[in-house]
XYZ file of C-alpha atoms in Angstrom:
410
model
C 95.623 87.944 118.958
C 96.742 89.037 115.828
C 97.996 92.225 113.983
C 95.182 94.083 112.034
C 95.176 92.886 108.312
C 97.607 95.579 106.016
C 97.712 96.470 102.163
C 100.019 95.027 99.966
C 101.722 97.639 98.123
C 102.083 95.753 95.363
C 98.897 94.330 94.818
C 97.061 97.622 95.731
C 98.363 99.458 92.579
C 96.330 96.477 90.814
C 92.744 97.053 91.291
C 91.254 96.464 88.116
C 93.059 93.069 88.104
C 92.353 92.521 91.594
C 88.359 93.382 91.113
C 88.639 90.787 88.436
C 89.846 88.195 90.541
C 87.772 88.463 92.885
C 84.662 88.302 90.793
C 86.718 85.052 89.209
C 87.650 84.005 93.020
C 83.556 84.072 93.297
C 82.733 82.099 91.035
C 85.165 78.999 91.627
C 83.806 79.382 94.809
C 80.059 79.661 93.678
C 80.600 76.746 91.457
C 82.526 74.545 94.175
C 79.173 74.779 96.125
C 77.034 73.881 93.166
C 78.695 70.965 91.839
C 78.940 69.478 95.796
C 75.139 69.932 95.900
C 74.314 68.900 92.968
C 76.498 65.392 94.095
C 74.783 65.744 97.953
C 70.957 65.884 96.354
C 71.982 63.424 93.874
C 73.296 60.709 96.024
C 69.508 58.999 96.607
C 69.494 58.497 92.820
C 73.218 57.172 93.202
C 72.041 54.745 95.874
C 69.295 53.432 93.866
C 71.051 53.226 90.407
C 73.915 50.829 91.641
C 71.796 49.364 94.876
C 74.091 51.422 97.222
C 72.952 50.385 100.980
C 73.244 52.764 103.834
C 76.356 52.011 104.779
C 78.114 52.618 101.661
C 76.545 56.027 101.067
C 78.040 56.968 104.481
C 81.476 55.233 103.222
C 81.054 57.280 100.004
C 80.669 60.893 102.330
C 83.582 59.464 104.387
C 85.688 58.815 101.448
C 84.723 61.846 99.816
C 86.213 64.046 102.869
C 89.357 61.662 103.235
C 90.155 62.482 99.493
C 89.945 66.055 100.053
C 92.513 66.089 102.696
C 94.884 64.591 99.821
C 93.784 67.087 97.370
C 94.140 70.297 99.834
C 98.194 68.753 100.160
C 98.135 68.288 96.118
C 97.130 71.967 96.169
C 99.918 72.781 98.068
C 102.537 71.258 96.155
C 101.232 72.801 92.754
C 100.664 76.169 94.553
C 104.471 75.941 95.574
C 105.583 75.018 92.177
C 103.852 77.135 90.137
C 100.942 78.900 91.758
C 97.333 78.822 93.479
C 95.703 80.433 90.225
C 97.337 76.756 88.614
C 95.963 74.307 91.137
C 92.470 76.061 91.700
C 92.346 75.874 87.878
C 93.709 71.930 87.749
C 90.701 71.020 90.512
C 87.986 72.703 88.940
C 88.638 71.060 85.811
C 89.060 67.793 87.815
C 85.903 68.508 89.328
C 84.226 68.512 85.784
C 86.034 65.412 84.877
C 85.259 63.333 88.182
C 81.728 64.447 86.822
C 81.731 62.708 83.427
C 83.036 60.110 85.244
C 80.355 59.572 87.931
C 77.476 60.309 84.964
C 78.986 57.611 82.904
C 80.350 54.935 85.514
C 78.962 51.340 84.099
C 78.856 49.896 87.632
C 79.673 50.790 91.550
C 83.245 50.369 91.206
C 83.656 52.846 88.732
C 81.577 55.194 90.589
C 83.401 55.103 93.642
C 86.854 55.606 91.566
C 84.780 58.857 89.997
C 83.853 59.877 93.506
C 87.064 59.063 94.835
C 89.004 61.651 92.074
C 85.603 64.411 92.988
C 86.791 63.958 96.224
C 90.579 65.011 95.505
C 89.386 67.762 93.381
C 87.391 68.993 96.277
C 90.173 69.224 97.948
C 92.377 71.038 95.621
C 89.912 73.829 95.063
C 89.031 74.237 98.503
C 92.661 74.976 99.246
C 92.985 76.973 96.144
C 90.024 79.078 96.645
C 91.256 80.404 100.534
C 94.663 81.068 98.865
C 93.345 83.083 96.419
C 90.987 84.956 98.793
C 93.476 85.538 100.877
C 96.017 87.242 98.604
C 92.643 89.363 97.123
C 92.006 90.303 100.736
C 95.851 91.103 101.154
C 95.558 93.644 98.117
C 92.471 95.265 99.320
C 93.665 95.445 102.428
C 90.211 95.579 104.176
C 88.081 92.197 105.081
C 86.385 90.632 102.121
C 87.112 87.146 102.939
C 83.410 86.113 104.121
C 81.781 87.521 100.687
C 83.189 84.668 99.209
C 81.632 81.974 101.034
C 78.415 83.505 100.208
C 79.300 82.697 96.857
C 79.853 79.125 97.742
C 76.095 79.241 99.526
C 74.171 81.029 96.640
C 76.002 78.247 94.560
C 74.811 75.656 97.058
C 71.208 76.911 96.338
C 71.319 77.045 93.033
C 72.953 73.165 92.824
C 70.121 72.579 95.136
C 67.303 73.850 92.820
C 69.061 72.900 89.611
C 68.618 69.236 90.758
C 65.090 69.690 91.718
C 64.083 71.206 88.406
C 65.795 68.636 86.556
C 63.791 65.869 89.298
C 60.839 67.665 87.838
C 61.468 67.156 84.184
C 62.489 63.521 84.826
C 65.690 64.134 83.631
C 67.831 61.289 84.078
C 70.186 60.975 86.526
C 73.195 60.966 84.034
C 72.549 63.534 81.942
C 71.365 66.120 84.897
C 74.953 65.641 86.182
C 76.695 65.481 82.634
C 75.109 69.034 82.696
C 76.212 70.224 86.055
C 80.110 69.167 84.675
C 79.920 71.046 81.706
C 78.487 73.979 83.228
C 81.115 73.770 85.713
C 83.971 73.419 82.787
C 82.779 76.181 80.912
C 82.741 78.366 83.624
C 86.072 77.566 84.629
C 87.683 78.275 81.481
C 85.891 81.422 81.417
C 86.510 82.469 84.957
C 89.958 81.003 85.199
C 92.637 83.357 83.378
C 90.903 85.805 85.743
C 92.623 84.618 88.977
C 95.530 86.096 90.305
C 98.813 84.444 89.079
C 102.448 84.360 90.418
C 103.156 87.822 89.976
C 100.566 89.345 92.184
C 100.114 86.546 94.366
C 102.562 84.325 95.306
C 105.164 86.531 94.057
C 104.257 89.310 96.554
C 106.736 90.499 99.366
C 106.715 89.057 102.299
C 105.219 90.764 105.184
C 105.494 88.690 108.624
C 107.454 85.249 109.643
C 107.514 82.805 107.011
C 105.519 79.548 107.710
C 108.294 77.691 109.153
C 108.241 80.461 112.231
C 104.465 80.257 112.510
C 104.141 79.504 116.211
C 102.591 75.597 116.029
C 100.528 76.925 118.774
C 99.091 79.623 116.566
C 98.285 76.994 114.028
C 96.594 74.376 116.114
C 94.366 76.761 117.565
C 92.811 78.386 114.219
C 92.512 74.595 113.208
C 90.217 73.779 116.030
C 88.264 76.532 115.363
C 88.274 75.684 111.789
C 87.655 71.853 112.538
C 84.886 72.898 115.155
C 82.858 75.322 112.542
C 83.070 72.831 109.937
C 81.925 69.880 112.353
C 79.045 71.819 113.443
C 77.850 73.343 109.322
C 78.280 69.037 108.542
C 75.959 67.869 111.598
C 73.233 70.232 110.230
C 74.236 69.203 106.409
C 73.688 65.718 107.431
C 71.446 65.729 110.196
C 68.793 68.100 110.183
C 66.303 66.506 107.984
C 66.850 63.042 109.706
C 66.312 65.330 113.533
C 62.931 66.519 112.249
C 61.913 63.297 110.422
C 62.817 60.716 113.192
C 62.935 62.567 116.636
C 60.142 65.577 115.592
C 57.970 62.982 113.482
C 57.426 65.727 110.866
C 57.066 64.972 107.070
C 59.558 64.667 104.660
C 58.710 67.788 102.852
C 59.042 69.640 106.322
C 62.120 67.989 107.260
C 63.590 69.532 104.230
C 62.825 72.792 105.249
C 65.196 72.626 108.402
C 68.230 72.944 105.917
C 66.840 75.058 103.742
C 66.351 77.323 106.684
C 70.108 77.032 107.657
C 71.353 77.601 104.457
C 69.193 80.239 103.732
C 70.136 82.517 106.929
C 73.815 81.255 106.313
C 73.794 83.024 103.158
C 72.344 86.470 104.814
C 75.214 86.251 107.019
C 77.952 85.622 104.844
C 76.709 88.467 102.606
C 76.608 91.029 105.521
C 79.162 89.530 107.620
C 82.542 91.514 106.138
C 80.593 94.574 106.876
C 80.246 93.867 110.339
C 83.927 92.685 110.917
C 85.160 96.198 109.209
C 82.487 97.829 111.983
C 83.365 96.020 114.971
C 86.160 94.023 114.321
C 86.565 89.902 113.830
C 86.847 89.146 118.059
C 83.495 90.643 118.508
C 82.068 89.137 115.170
C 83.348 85.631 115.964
C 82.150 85.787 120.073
C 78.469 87.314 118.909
C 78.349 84.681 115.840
C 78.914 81.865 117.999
C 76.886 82.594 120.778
C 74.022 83.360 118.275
C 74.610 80.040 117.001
C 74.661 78.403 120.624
C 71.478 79.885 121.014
C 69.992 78.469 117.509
C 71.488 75.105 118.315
C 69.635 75.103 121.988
C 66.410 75.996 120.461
C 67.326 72.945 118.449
C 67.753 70.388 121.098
C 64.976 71.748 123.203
C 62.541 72.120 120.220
C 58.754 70.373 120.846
C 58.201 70.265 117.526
C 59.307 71.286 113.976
C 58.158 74.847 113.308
C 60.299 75.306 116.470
C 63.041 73.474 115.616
C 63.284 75.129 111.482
C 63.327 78.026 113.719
C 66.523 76.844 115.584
C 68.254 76.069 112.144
C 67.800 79.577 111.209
C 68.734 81.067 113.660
C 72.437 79.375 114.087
C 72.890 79.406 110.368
C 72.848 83.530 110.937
C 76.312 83.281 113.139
C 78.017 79.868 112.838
C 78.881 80.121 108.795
C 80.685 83.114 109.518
C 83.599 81.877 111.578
C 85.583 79.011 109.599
C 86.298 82.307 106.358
C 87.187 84.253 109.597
C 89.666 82.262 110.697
C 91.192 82.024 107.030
C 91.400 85.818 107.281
C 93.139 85.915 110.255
C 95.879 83.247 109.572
C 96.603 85.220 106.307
C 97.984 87.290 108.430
C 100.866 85.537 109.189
C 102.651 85.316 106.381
C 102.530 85.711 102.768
C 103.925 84.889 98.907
C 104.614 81.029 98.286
C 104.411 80.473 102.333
C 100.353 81.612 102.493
C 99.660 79.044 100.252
C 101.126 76.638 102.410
C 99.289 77.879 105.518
C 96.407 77.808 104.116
C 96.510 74.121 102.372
C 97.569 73.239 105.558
C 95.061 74.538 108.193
C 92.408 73.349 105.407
C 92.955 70.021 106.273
C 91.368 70.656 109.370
C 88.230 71.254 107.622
C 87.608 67.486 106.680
C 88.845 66.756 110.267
C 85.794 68.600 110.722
C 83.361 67.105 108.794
C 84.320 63.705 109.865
C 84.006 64.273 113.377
C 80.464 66.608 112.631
C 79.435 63.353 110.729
C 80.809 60.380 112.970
C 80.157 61.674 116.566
C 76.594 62.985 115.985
C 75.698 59.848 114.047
C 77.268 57.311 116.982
C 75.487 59.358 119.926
C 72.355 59.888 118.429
C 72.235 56.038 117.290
C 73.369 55.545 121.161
C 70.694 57.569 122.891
C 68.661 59.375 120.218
C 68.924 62.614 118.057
C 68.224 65.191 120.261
C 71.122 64.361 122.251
C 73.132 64.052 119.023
C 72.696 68.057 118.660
C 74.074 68.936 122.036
C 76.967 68.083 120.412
C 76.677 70.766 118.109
C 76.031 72.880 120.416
C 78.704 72.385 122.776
C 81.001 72.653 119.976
C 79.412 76.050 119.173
C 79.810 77.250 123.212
C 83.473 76.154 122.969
C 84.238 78.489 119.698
C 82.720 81.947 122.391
C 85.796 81.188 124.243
C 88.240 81.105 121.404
C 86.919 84.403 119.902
C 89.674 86.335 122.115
C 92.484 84.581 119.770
C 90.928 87.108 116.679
C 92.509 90.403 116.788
C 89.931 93.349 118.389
C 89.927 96.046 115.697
C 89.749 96.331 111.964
C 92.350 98.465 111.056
C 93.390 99.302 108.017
C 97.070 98.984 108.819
C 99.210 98.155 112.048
C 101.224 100.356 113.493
C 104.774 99.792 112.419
C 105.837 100.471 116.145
C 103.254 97.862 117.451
C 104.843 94.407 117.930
C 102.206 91.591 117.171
C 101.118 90.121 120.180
C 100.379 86.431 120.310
C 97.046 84.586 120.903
C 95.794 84.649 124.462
């Protein structure tokens, strides 16, 4: 396990700057989740405008995550160079450039190229959002770190329902995501100059090992968990509807419900779920979040029908979205300054690892045998992450004792 997250001194004695950048921190998460689902819901229209077949929308998902592996090293380099407030700024106005690019792509090669710089940009702000989450959490000195990826699923929602509402005003698809890019832009340059920049971030003293002494087996283990918790939130993301549609022979309006369902309880955790680590401290959190997932994800599998199975999805969206922010937490422990942002571009990576392995493994087994026994894997993934709660530290403190040598994982 870990020591108990501390203060930093010097970002403590900034808390109006630090309550700014955390509202700012928000909102480039808030928005990362809108534009993706804006880009998610949209991708039937994509398929149809340039006569996309299956296989290439699943290449386009598949390059999308690939990308986002090069942007979360991008992120490192211009965190290390000049600082995480610069590169989360550089991908969100990426993101609103990939946009244009997508909205006004002639034919499907120029898509792809605008899909293939979204998916960089993903990348960059996903690995500049944890950094700056991280340092916020640092200054606080209390966990916070889960709030923000409830902003990322209220943002979700909203891209959700700003694409239906456009739908419904036969809005084309062009302009509806010309739109989402410029709302994204102006929000950025709004929200931007509110992040925290080299002087309270990366600039900060150091507090543990650099990353260089960050035991490698401290490092693979929070990105397995990481890898795991993002497999499992894709195989519902891409699954769920398909599970009820196929395998429960519900309609298509009812299919979309089982996501809605997930999302909907993973937001309700996420919003609650700092309060509970401060209470009872991130081992418990992690070991009751993922066996309350295990048990949505067997209700799942073992569903007769849909109502049953919606019911499933909510329950495992309640625990599971919890973990992967938890695990961010708890390797920002290790180190700090320019060497955080490292860690945490780094262990990011193992977030697409994720999502290709939630995407490709659940597809090949359920096309092998059928859906249902695509979820058990899922769920097996979900039983594994109980037994790799006991690497999170017990308590949350707010500081270690000074005469209290950190311990390593068990």
């Amino acid at each position: 396990m870990l020591p108990p997250q501390s203060p930093n001194p010097q970002l403590s004695a900034l808390h109006p700057t630090l309550r700014s950048a955390r509202v700012a921190n928000s909102v480039a998460f808030a928005l990362q989740g809108f534009f993706l689902a804006v880009i998610l819901t949209e991708l039937p229209q994509l398929k149809e405008r340039f006569d996309l077949s299956d296989g290439l929308i699943v290449a386009v998902v598949a390059l999308i995550s690939l990308l986002a592996g090069v942007g979360s090293i991008t992120a490192e380099r211009i965190a290390l160079r000049w600082s995480s407030r610069t590169a989360l700024r550089i991908g969100l106005a990426l993101i609103a450039v990939s946009g244009v690019a997508v909205a006004v792509a002639p034919n499907k090669t120029a898509a792809f190229v605008a899909l293939g710089l979204y998916g960089i940009a993903v990348g960059i702000v996903d690995a500049g959002t944890n950094m700056q989450a991280v340092f916020i959490q640092h200054g606080y000195g209390r966990f916070m770190l889960v709030s923000f990826y409830a902003a990322w699923s209220a943002g979700s929602i909203v891209g959700a329902l700003f694409v239906s509402a456009f739908e419904a005003l036969d809005v084309s698809l062009w302009a509806s995501i010309l739109t989402a890019a410029a709302v994204v832009a102006i929000v950025c340059l709004a929200a931007g100059p509110r992040l925290l920049g080299t002087d309270e971030a990366e600039a900060g003293p150091a507090e543990h090992e650099p990353t260089s002494s960050v035991p490698m087996r401290i490092f693979w283990i929070f990105g397995a968990v990481i890898a795991l918790a993002f497999a499992i939130d894709l195989a519902v993301g891409n699954w769920s509807a398909l599970y009820l549609k196929d395998e429960l022979l519900s309609s298509s309006k009812t299919a979309a419900l089982a996501l809605a369902a997930y999302q909907g309880s993973s937001l309700i955790g996420r919003l609650t779920g700092d309060l509970w680590v401060r209470r009872f401290g991130p081992r418990t959190v992690v070991r009751v979040a993922a066996a309350v997932g295990s048990v949505g994800l067997v209700i799942v599998v073992v569903a007769p029908g849909p109502v049953v199975a919606i019911l499933g999805f909510l329950v495992a969206g309640i625990g599971l979205p919890v973990i992967a922010p938890l695990c961010f937490s708890e390797a920002g422990q290790l180190t700090s300054g320019r060497d955080l942002d490292a860690l945490i571009a780094r262990l990011n990576l193992f977030n697409y690892a994720g999502t290709l392995v939630g995407g490709a493994v659940v597809g090949a087994v359920s096309d092998a045998a059928n859906m249902r026994a695509g979820f058990a894997i899922p769920l097996a993934f979900a039983v594994v992450l109980i037994g790799f709660a006991r690497v999170f530290h017990p308590r949350a403190t707010a500081a270690p004792s000074a005469a209290e040598p950190a311990p390593e994982p068990a």
